[in-house]
Short mmCIF file of C-alpha atoms in Angstrom, two decimals:
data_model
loop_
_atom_site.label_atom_id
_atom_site.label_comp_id
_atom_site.label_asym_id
_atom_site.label_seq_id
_atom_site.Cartn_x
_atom_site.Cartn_y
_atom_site.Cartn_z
CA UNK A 271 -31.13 -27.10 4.98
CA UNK A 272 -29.51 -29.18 7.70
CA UNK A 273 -27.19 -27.32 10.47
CA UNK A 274 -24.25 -30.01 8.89
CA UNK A 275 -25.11 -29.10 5.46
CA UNK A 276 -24.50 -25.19 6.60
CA UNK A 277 -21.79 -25.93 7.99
CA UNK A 278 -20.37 -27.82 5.07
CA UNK A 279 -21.33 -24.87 2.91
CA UNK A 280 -19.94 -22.47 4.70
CA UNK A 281 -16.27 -24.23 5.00
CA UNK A 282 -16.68 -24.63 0.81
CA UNK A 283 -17.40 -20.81 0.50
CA UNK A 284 -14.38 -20.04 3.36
CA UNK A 285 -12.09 -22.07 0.63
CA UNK A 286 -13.44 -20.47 -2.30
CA UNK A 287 -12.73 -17.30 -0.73
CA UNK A 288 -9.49 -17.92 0.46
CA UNK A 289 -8.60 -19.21 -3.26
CA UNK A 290 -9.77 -15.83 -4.90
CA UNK A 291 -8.25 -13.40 -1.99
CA UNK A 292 -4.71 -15.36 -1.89
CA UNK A 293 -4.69 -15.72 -5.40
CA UNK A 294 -0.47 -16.46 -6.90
CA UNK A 295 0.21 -16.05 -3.41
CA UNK A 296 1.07 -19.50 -2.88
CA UNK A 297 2.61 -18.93 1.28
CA UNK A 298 -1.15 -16.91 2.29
CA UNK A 299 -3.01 -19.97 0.15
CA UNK A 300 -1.75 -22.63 2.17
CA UNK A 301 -1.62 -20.37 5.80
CA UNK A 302 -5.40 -19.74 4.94
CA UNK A 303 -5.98 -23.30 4.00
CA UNK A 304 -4.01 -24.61 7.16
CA UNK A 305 -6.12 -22.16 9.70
CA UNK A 306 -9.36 -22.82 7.66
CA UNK A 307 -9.18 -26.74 8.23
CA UNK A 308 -7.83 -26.42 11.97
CA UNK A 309 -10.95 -24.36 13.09
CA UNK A 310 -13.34 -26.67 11.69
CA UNK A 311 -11.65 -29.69 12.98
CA UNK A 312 -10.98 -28.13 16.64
CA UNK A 313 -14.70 -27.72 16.60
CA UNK A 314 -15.85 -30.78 14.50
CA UNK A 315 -17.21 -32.37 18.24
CA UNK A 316 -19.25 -29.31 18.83
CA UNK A 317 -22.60 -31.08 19.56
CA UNK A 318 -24.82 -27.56 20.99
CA UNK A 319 -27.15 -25.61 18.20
CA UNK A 320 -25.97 -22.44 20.11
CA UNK A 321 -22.87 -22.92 20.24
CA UNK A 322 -22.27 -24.12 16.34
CA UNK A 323 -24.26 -20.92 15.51
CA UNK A 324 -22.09 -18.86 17.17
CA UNK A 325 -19.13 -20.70 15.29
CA UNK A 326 -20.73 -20.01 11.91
CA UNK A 327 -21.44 -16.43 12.63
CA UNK A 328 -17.98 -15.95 13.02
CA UNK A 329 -16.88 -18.41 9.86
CA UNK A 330 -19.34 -15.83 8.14
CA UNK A 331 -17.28 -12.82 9.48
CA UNK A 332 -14.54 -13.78 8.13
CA UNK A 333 -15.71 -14.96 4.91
CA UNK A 334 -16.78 -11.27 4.54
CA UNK A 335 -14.45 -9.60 6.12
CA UNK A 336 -11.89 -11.57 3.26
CA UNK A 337 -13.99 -11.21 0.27
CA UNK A 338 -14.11 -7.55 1.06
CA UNK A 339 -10.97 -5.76 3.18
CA UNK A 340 -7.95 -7.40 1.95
CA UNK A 341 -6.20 -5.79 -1.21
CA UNK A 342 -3.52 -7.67 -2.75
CA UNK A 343 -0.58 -6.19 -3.56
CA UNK A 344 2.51 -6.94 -6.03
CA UNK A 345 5.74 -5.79 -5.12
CA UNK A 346 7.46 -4.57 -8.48
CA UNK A 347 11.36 -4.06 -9.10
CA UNK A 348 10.90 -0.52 -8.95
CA UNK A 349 9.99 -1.03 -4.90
CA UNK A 350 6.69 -0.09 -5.33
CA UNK A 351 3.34 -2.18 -4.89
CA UNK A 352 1.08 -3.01 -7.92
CA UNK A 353 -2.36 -3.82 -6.53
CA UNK A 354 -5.52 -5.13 -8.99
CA UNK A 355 -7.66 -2.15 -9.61
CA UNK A 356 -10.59 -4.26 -10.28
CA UNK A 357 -10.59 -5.77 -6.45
CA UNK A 358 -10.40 -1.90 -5.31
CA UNK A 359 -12.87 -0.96 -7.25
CA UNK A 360 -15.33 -2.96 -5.81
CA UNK A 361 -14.21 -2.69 -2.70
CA UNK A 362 -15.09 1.11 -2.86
CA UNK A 363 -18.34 0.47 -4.95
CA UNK A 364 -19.40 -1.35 -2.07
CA UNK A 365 -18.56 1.64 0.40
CA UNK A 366 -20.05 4.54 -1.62
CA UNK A 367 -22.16 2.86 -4.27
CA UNK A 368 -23.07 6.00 -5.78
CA UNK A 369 -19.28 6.85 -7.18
CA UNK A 370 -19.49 6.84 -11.14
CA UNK A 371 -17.12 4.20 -12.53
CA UNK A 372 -14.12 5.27 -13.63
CA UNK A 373 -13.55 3.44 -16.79
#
C-alpha cells in the first residue's frame, strides 16, 4: 500500500473514530472533525517519508488513544452522569482481560 493511500486510511479511521467516541454529542463531533481536517491539511505539503511517518504515528496515537480512554458521559436531571456501560466495559477488558464479564 502506497504512503498516500495510508495516509488516506488513516484520516478515514480518525473520522470513524471520532463519529463513534462523540457520538449525540453534536459540539465534540464537529471540534473533532474541525481539528481532524486542520492537521491533515497543515501537513498536506509534507513531501519527506520521515517526516509523514512521524505524522502518522501520531494520527495513530490518537486514533487509539480515542477509541480507548475517553468515556462518555450523560448528564441526567438528577445532576448525576450516566455513562454507557458497554464502552467501560471494554475499556477495562482491554486493561485486565482476565476479569469475568459481568453480565
Amino acid at each position: 500500500m502506497s504512503q498516500a493511500a495510508k495516509v488516506l486510511q488513516l484520516f478515514k479511521t480518525l473520522h470513524r473514530t471520532r463519529q463513534q467516541v462523540f457520538k449525540n454529542d453534536t459540539r465534540a463531533l464537529e471540534a473533532a472533525r474541525i481539528k481532524i481536517n486542520e492537521e491533515f491539511k497543515n501537513n498536506k505539503s509534507e513531501t519527506s517519508p520521515k517526516k509523514i511517518e512521524e505524522l502518522m504515528k501520531i494520527g495513530s496515537d490518537v486514533e487509539l488513544l480515542l477509541r480507548t480512554s475517553v468515556i462518555q458521559g450523560i448528564h441526567t436531571e438528577h445532576n448525576t452522569l450516566r455513562t454507557n456501560l458497554q464502552a467501560l466495559w471494554g475499556l477495562l477488558e482491554a486493561w485486565c482481560p482476565l476479569l469475568p464479564e459481568p453480565w
